[in-house]
XYZ file of C-alpha atoms in Angstrom:
303
model
C 14.888 -54.390 -198.175
C 14.221 -57.432 -196.003
C 12.168 -57.460 -192.836
C 15.291 -58.051 -190.762
C 17.052 -55.020 -192.244
C 13.997 -52.854 -191.647
C 13.866 -53.989 -188.030
C 17.552 -53.163 -187.590
C 17.014 -49.700 -189.050
C 14.068 -49.076 -186.726
C 16.097 -50.188 -183.730
C 19.006 -47.989 -184.726
C 16.700 -44.992 -185.261
C 15.160 -45.583 -181.843
C 18.591 -45.780 -180.224
C 19.647 -42.565 -181.922
C 16.514 -40.807 -180.695
C 17.148 -42.000 -177.160
C 20.751 -40.835 -177.312
C 19.680 -37.407 -178.550
C 17.072 -37.070 -175.798
C 19.603 -38.225 -173.190
C 22.222 -35.784 -174.470
C 19.764 -32.901 -174.321
C 18.226 -33.711 -170.952
C 21.353 -34.738 -169.054
C 22.785 -31.202 -168.663
C 19.352 -29.927 -167.650
C 18.905 -32.701 -165.084
C 22.409 -32.090 -163.748
C 21.782 -28.340 -163.556
C 18.553 -28.668 -161.579
C 19.983 -31.483 -159.492
C 22.845 -29.282 -158.347
C 20.605 -26.273 -157.735
C 17.815 -28.184 -155.968
C 19.009 -31.527 -154.630
C 22.311 -30.396 -153.123
C 20.866 -27.378 -151.218
C 17.964 -29.528 -150.018
C 20.262 -32.232 -148.663
C 22.473 -29.615 -147.009
C 19.442 -27.905 -145.434
C 18.193 -31.199 -143.996
C 21.671 -31.928 -142.654
C 22.001 -28.435 -141.144
C 18.602 -28.684 -139.449
C 19.881 -31.616 -137.367
C 22.564 -29.508 -135.637
C 22.346 -26.740 -133.068
C 24.931 -24.571 -134.817
C 25.919 -26.057 -138.189
C 28.057 -23.042 -139.091
C 30.205 -23.316 -135.988
C 30.972 -26.140 -133.592
C 28.232 -28.388 -134.950
C 26.399 -30.110 -132.097
C 24.151 -32.898 -133.326
C 20.655 -32.569 -131.834
C 18.712 -34.811 -134.223
C 15.085 -33.754 -134.381
C 15.538 -31.435 -131.418
C 15.218 -28.290 -133.530
C 11.946 -29.515 -135.005
C 10.520 -30.441 -131.604
C 11.534 -27.090 -130.139
C 9.863 -25.196 -132.982
C 6.619 -27.163 -133.154
C 6.116 -27.123 -129.380
C 6.755 -23.393 -129.050
C 3.839 -20.985 -128.674
C 5.145 -18.813 -131.518
C 4.914 -21.564 -134.120
C 1.139 -21.799 -134.374
C 0.691 -18.038 -134.012
C 3.108 -17.345 -136.878
C 1.682 -20.248 -138.890
C -1.765 -18.687 -138.541
C -0.396 -15.330 -139.704
C 1.127 -17.011 -142.766
C -2.053 -18.914 -143.619
C -4.266 -15.882 -143.048
C -2.032 -13.663 -145.182
C -1.803 -16.236 -147.982
C -5.524 -17.041 -148.097
C -6.669 -13.430 -147.772
C -4.383 -12.067 -150.477
C -5.056 -14.988 -152.821
C -8.847 -14.753 -152.515
C -8.887 -10.958 -152.818
C -6.487 -11.021 -155.788
C -8.764 -13.562 -157.426
C -11.900 -11.505 -156.772
C -10.307 -8.237 -157.939
C -8.790 -9.885 -161.009
C -12.090 -11.553 -161.917
C -14.153 -8.375 -161.544
C -11.784 -6.236 -163.598
C -11.398 -8.967 -166.229
C -15.183 -9.179 -166.641
C -15.378 -5.402 -167.033
C -12.526 -5.191 -169.545
C -13.782 -8.202 -171.488
C -17.144 -6.507 -172.029
C -15.719 -3.020 -172.608
C -15.467 -2.083 -176.275
C -13.789 1.283 -175.726
C -11.005 1.924 -173.264
C -10.161 -1.744 -172.797
C -6.564 -1.202 -173.853
C -6.178 1.677 -171.408
C -7.568 -0.409 -168.553
C -5.216 -3.282 -169.386
C -2.282 -0.875 -169.370
C -3.299 0.571 -166.014
C -3.647 -2.909 -164.527
C -0.093 -3.906 -165.449
C 1.550 -0.896 -163.772
C 1.307 -2.121 -160.134
C 2.680 -5.521 -161.118
C 5.701 -3.949 -162.824
C 6.598 -1.723 -159.883
C 9.339 -3.017 -157.555
C 8.042 -4.139 -154.174
C 10.066 -1.481 -152.367
C 8.348 1.236 -154.427
C 4.935 -0.229 -153.618
C 5.827 -0.236 -149.922
C 6.931 3.410 -149.986
C 3.762 4.361 -151.852
C 1.431 2.684 -149.363
C 3.402 3.910 -146.382
C 2.888 7.417 -147.706
C -0.822 6.867 -148.421
C -1.447 5.381 -144.958
C 0.917 7.656 -143.025
C -0.574 8.879 -139.757
C 0.465 12.506 -140.271
C 0.783 13.105 -144.008
C -1.163 10.210 -145.527
C -3.918 10.899 -148.035
C -6.167 8.188 -146.591
C -6.078 9.648 -143.075
C -6.683 13.147 -144.415
C -9.771 12.038 -146.354
C -11.144 10.040 -143.445
C -10.656 12.925 -141.003
C -12.049 15.571 -143.390
C -15.160 13.505 -144.056
C -15.698 12.907 -140.342
C -15.387 9.124 -140.563
C -12.646 9.143 -137.918
C -11.866 11.660 -135.187
C -8.061 11.280 -135.248
C -5.519 9.915 -137.727
C -4.781 6.197 -137.554
C -1.348 4.541 -137.592
C -2.322 1.756 -139.964
C 1.039 -0.025 -139.970
C 1.606 0.744 -136.276
C -1.667 -0.727 -134.988
C -1.561 -4.443 -134.200
C -5.130 -4.925 -135.419
C -4.689 -2.955 -138.666
C -1.133 -3.783 -139.734
C -1.947 -7.120 -141.391
C -5.053 -5.801 -143.254
C -2.943 -2.859 -144.454
C -0.239 -5.162 -145.825
C -2.902 -7.347 -147.447
C -4.383 -4.256 -149.139
C -1.009 -3.244 -150.553
C -0.352 -6.826 -151.682
C -3.676 -7.109 -153.491
C -3.064 -3.761 -155.194
C 0.270 -5.017 -156.524
C -0.488 -8.654 -157.395
C -4.178 -8.494 -158.305
C -3.188 -7.954 -161.942
C -1.630 -11.454 -161.974
C -5.096 -12.978 -161.715
C -6.553 -10.295 -163.984
C -4.445 -11.160 -167.030
C -4.821 -14.936 -166.642
C -8.604 -14.686 -166.317
C -8.905 -12.118 -169.115
C -6.939 -14.344 -171.496
C -9.270 -17.252 -170.760
C -12.373 -15.081 -171.147
C -11.261 -13.833 -174.553
C -10.641 -17.421 -175.651
C -14.345 -18.292 -175.246
C -16.083 -18.305 -178.680
C -18.599 -15.485 -179.165
C -21.128 -17.970 -180.521
C -21.689 -19.304 -177.003
C -22.855 -15.910 -175.776
C -24.917 -15.262 -178.898
C -26.798 -18.521 -178.440
C -27.301 -17.785 -174.760
C -28.721 -14.334 -175.515
C -31.079 -15.793 -178.124
C -32.344 -18.242 -175.506
C -32.866 -15.363 -173.057
C -30.080 -16.197 -170.604
C -29.288 -13.497 -168.041
C -25.792 -12.153 -167.334
C -25.539 -14.348 -164.258
C -26.618 -17.439 -166.209
C -24.037 -16.689 -168.897
C -21.344 -16.389 -166.251
C -22.454 -19.555 -164.458
C -22.961 -21.781 -167.500
C -20.424 -20.407 -169.996
C -17.694 -18.366 -168.342
C -17.098 -20.207 -165.083
C -16.636 -23.691 -166.642
C -13.956 -22.195 -168.915
C -12.356 -20.271 -166.032
C -12.280 -23.043 -163.451
C -8.889 -24.385 -164.541
C -7.389 -20.884 -164.531
C -8.874 -20.143 -161.122
C -7.384 -23.339 -159.697
C -4.006 -22.406 -161.157
C -4.173 -18.930 -159.596
C -5.108 -20.391 -156.217
C -2.152 -22.783 -156.233
C 0.539 -20.467 -157.603
C -0.504 -17.292 -155.809
C -1.216 -19.154 -152.560
C 2.290 -20.653 -152.483
C 3.896 -17.337 -153.399
C 2.043 -15.420 -150.707
C 2.690 -18.071 -148.054
C 6.409 -17.662 -148.756
C 6.242 -13.881 -149.180
C 8.895 -12.054 -147.201
C 9.790 -8.727 -148.792
C 6.576 -6.722 -148.537
C 6.017 -7.686 -144.886
C 9.618 -7.073 -143.864
C 9.796 -3.707 -145.601
C 6.581 -2.413 -144.027
C 6.510 -3.678 -140.450
C 9.529 -5.978 -139.838
C 6.939 -8.433 -138.491
C 5.512 -5.995 -135.953
C 3.881 -4.397 -134.155
C 3.967 -6.917 -131.306
C 4.634 -9.718 -133.859
C 1.155 -9.150 -135.346
C 2.541 -9.526 -138.877
C 5.290 -12.055 -138.184
C 4.895 -14.946 -140.586
C 6.967 -18.111 -140.923
C 9.349 -16.595 -143.531
C 9.924 -13.612 -141.222
C 10.566 -16.029 -138.353
C 13.094 -17.951 -140.477
C 14.968 -14.689 -141.004
C 14.806 -13.779 -137.320
C 16.077 -17.189 -136.213
C 18.828 -17.499 -138.812
C 20.100 -13.930 -139.264
C 19.132 -11.864 -136.240
C 19.489 -14.576 -133.588
C 22.159 -16.622 -135.355
C 20.260 -19.882 -134.741
C 20.877 -21.321 -138.184
C 19.884 -24.841 -137.122
C 16.370 -23.873 -136.089
C 16.084 -21.510 -139.056
C 16.774 -24.272 -141.566
C 14.515 -26.657 -139.631
C 11.687 -24.133 -139.900
C 12.330 -23.786 -143.647
C 12.098 -27.580 -143.995
C 8.813 -27.567 -142.062
C 7.450 -24.923 -144.449
C 8.530 -27.045 -147.422
C 6.778 -30.115 -145.996
C 3.583 -28.155 -145.291
C 3.473 -26.741 -148.819
C 4.212 -30.183 -150.281
C 1.250 -31.641 -148.392
C -0.969 -28.815 -149.609
C 0.224 -29.404 -153.172
C -0.508 -33.128 -153.023
C -3.986 -32.536 -151.587
C -4.597 -29.871 -154.236
C -3.762 -32.152 -157.163
C -5.555 -35.187 -155.708
C -8.740 -33.417 -154.611
C -9.165 -30.831 -157.390
C -7.475 -32.612 -160.317
C -6.596 -29.419 -162.241
C -5.183 -31.392 -165.199
C -8.657 -32.722 -165.949
C -10.016 -29.164 -165.831
C -7.447 -27.971 -168.350
C -8.133 -30.966 -170.616
C -11.823 -30.286 -170.582
């Protein structure tokens, strides 16, 4: 076979490969384009009108200006950030502690892993009912124990107190989603070769030194992943807050997703509701860009 014929065959093989890739990816690109691009364009368009579902009155950036300049915006933004950071950090701490225990436990490790998955598998509404019962002012087990032990003089309305409602929701959230961090960290811990720990023990390294020099470098990529994924999820979390407090009492637990619902559904201000959703998307996009630029998680995974 001549060089020219070989070149033609290579070109034809390359073209076939490109056609196959194009044929496989085109439906996928079209599918995600319809599901993502079209709703995004419509949301941006709707946010520029006072009432896009009715007699659409074009207001331009008026909805955005009204939202950002309102006193509620920064208060609800703070609630969202506080809820997201608190639940993410606590989920990470709880998941790390339990993963370290299970990883070093020879007996009962399977039972502990099974127990850890139960909260994650429960529907959110069941978790809410459970914690509402536990923290109930009259019948709750927590209040009964606190009163019987003399730690408090009278039962506390945990979800009805403006200063305790958010910590109570955070506690329930960590109980449910802490296992997310647990299983990711445990999988990474069990992937570390045993020889590393054996060498460290021979050299007289303490438990803390083994964690600092062996475990943490292997866990850093997983920890960064948990922070990003869980942080975004909790910032956008709606169901557990709405089911427990509806954003109350006195808007103490009203976050931006709850405000989107209030504006769009309860108040019928769909223009401002979609504008607020766009603002949330922009804020999370900025956080994502800063995350990837500053922390470079891909390098951590590669290492």
